[in-house]
XYZ file of N, CA, C and O in Angstrom:
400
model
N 16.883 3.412 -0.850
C 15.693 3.724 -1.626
C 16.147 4.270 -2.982
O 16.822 5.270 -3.224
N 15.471 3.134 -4.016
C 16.228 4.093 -5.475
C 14.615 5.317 -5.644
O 13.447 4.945 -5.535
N 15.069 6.682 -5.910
C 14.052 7.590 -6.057
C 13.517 7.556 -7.108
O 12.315 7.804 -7.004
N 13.958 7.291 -8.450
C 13.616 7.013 -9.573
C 12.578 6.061 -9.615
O 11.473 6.280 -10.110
N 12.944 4.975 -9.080
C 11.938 3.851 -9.140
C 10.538 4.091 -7.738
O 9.534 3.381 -7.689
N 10.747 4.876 -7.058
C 9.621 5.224 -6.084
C 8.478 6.084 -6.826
O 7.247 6.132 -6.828
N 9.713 6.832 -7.545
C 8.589 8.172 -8.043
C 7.882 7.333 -9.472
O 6.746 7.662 -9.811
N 8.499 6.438 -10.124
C 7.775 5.677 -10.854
C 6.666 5.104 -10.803
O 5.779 5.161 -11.655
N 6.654 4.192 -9.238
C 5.834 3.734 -8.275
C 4.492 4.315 -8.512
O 3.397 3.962 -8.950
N 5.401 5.969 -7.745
C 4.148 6.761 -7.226
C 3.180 7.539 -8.830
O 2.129 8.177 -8.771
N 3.808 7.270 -9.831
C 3.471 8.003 -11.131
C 2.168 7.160 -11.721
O 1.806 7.459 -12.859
N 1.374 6.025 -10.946
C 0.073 5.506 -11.162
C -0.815 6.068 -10.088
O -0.778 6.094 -8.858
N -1.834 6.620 -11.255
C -3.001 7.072 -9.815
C -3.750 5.499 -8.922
O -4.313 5.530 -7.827
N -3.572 4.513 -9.610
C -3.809 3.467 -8.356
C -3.445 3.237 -7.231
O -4.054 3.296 -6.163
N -1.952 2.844 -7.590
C -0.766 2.888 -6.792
C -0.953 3.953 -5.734
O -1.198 3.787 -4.539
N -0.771 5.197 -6.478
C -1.243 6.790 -4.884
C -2.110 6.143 -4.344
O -1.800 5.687 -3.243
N -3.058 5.936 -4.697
C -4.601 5.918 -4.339
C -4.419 4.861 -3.118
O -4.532 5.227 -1.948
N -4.109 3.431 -3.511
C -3.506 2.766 -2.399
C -3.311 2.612 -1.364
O -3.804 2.029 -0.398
N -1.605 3.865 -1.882
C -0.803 4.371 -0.506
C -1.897 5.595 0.368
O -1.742 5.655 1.587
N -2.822 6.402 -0.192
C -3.579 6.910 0.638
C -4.314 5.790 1.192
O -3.860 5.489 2.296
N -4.994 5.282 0.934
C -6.085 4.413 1.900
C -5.456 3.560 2.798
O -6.135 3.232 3.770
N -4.336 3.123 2.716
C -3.608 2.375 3.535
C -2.639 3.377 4.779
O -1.667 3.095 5.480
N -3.408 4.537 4.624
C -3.259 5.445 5.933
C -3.577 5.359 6.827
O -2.963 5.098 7.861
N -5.017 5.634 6.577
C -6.389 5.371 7.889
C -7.147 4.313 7.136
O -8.103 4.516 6.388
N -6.345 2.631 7.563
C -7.490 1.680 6.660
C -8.823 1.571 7.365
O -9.572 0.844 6.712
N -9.528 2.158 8.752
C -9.911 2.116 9.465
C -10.920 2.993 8.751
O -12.071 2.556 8.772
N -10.739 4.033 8.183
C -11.824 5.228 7.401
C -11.933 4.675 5.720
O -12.830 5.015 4.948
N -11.103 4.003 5.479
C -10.955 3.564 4.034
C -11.849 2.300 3.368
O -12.236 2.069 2.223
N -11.993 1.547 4.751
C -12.076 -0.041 4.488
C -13.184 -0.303 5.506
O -12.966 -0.796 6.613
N -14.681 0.150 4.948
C -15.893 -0.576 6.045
C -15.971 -1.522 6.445
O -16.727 -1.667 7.405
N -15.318 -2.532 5.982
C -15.236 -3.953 6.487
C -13.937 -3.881 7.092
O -13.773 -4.970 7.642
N -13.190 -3.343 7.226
C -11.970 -3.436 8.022
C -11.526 -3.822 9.096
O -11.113 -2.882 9.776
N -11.379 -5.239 9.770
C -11.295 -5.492 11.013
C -9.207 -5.953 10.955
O -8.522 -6.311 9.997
N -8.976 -5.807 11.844
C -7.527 -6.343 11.851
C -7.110 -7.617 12.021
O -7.718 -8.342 12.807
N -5.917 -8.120 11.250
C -5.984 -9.555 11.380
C -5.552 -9.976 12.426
O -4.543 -9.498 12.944
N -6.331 -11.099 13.015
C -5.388 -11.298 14.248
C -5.591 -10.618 15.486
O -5.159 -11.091 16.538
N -6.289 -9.420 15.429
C -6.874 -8.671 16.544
C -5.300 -7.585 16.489
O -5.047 -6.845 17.440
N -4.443 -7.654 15.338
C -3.216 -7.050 15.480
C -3.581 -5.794 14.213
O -3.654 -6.045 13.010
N -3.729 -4.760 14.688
C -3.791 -3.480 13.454
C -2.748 -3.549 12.325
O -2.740 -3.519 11.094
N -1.661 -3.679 13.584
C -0.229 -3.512 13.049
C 0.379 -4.307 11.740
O 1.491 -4.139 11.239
N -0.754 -5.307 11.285
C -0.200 -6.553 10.256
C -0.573 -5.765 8.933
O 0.247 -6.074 8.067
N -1.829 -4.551 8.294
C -2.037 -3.847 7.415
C -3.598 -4.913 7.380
O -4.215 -5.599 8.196
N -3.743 -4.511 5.801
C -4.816 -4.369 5.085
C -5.141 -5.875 4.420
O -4.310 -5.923 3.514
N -5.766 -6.913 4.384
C -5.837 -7.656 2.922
C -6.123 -7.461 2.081
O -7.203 -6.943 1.794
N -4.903 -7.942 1.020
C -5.612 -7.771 -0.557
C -6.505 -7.634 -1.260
O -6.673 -6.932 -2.257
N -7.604 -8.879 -0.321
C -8.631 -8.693 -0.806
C -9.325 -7.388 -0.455
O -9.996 -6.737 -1.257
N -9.117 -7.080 0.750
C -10.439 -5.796 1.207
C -9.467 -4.437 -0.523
O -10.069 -3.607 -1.203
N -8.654 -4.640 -0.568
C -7.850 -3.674 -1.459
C -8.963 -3.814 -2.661
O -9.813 -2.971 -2.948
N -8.823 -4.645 -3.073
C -9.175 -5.178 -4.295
C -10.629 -4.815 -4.618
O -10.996 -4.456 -5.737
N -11.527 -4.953 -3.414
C -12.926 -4.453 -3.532
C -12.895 -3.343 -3.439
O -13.544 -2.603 -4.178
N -12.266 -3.008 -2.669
C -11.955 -0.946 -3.165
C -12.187 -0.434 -3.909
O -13.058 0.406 -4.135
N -10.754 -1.236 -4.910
C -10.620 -0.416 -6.115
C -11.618 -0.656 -7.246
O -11.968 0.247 -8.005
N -12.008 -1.761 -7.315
C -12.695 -2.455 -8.247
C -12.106 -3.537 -9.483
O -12.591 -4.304 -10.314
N -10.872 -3.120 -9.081
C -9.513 -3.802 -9.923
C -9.655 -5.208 -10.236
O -10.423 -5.779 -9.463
N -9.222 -5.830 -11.001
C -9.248 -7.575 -10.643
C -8.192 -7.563 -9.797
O -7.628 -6.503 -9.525
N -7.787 -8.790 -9.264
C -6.960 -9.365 -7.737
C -5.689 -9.430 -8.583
O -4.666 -9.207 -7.936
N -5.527 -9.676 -9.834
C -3.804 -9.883 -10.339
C -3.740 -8.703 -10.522
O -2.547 -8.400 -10.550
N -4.612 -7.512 -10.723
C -3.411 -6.182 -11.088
C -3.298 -5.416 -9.540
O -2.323 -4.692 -9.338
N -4.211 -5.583 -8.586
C -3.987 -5.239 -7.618
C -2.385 -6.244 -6.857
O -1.259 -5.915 -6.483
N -2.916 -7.127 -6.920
C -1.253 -7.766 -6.392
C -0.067 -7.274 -7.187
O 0.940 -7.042 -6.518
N 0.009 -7.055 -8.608
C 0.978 -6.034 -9.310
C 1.383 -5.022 -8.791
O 2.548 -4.773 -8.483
N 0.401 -4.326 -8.648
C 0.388 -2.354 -7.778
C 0.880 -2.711 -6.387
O 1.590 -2.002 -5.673
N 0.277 -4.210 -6.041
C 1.165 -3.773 -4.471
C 2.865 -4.629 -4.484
O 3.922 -4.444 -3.880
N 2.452 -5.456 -5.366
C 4.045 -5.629 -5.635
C 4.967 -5.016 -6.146
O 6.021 -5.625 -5.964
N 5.107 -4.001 -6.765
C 5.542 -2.625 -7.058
C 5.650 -2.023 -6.095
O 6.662 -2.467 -5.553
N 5.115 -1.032 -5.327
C 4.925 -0.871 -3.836
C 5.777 -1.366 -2.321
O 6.251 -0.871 -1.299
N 5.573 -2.751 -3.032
C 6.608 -3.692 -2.081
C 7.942 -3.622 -2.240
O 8.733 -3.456 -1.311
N 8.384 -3.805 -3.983
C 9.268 -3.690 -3.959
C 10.484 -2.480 -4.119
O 11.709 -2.492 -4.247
N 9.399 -1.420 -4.032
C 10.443 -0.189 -3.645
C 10.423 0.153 -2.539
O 10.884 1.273 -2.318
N 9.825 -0.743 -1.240
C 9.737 -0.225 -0.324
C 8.667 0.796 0.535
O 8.891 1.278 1.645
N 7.723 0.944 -0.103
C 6.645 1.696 0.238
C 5.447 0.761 1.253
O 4.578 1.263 1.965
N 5.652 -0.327 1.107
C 4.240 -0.839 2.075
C 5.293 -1.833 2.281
O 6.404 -1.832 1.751
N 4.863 -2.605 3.037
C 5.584 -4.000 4.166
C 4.232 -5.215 3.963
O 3.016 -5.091 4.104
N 5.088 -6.385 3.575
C 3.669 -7.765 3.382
C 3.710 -8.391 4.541
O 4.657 -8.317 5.325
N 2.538 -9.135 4.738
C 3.032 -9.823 6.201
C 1.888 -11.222 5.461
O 0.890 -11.006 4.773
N 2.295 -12.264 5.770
C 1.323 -13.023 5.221
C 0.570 -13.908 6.738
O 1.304 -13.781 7.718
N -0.521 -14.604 6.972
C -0.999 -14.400 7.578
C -1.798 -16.072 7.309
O -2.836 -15.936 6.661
N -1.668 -16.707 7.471
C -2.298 -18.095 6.768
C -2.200 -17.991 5.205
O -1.182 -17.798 4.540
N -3.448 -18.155 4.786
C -3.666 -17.893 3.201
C -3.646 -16.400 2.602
O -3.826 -16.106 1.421
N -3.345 -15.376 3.844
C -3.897 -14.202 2.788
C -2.674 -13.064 3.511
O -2.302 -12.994 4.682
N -2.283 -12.312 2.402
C -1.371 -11.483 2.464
C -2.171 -10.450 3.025
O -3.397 -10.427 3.135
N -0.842 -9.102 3.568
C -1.715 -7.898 4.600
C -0.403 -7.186 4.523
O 0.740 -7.430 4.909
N -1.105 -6.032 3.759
C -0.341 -4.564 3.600
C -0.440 -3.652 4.175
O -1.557 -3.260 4.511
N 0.835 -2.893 4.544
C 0.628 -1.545 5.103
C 1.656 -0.815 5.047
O 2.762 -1.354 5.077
N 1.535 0.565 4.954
C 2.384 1.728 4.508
C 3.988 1.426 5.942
O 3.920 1.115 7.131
N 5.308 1.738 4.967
C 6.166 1.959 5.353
C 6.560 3.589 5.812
O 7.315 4.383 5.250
N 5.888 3.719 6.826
C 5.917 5.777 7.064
C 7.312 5.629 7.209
O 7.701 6.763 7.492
N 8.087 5.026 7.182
C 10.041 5.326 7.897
C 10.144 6.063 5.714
O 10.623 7.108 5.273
N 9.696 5.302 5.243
C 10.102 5.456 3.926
C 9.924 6.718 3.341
O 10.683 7.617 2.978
N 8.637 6.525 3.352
C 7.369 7.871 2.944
C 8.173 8.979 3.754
O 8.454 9.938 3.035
N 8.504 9.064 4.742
C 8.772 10.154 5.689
C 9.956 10.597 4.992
O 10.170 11.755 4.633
N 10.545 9.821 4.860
C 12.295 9.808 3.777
C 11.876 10.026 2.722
O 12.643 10.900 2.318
N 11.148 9.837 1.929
C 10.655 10.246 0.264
C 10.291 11.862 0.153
O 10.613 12.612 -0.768
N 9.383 12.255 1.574
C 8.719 13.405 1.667
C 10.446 14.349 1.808
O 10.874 15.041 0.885
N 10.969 14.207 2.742
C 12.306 14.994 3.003
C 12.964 15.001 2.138
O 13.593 16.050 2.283
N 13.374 14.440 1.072
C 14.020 14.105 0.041
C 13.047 15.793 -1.054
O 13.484 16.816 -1.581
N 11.657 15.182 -0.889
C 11.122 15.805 -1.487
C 11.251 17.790 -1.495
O 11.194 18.597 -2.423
N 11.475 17.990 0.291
C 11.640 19.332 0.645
C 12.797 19.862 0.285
O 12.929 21.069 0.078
N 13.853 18.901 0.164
C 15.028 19.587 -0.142
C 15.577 19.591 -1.363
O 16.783 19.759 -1.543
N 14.311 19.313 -2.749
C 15.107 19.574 -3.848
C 14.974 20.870 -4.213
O 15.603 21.308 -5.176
């Protein structure tokens, strides 16, 4: 994990905002059903996207950022991608965090 580039990550209030709702997508996301009948696959983009209010290319930005430091995991799924928080990471970012 480069920390520099996480805490960069994390230095957009979208981006946070995101990684919170992709906690409990279940309290986050009224339409929220799981793909696949599998929880475990995350969120679609799209349900993201109506969230925020964002258009769909800067939301795929924020989560590709995200992705690529390691903070959420993609799983694609037919046509539509599905995000969800990497807690092994976060958990390692937070500890990192206690011991400076």
């Amino acid at each position: 994990m480069d920390q520099v580039e996480v805490f960069k990550a994390l230095g957009n209030k979208n981006r946070l905002q995101i990684l919170i709702w992709l906690k409990s997508p279940e309290e986050h996301f009224v339409d929220y059903v799981p793909a696949c009948g599998d929880a475990d696959v995350g969120v679609c983009v799209g349900h993201i996207q109506k969230k925020s209010g964002l258009t769909q290319s800067t939301i795929s930005e924020y989560l590709a950022v995200l992705h690529r430091v390691g903070l959420v995991s993609a799983t694609r799924v037919g046509q539509w991608t599905y995000y969800k928080r990497k807690e092994e990471t976060i958990a390692a970012l937070g500890n990192l965090i206690f011991t400076l």
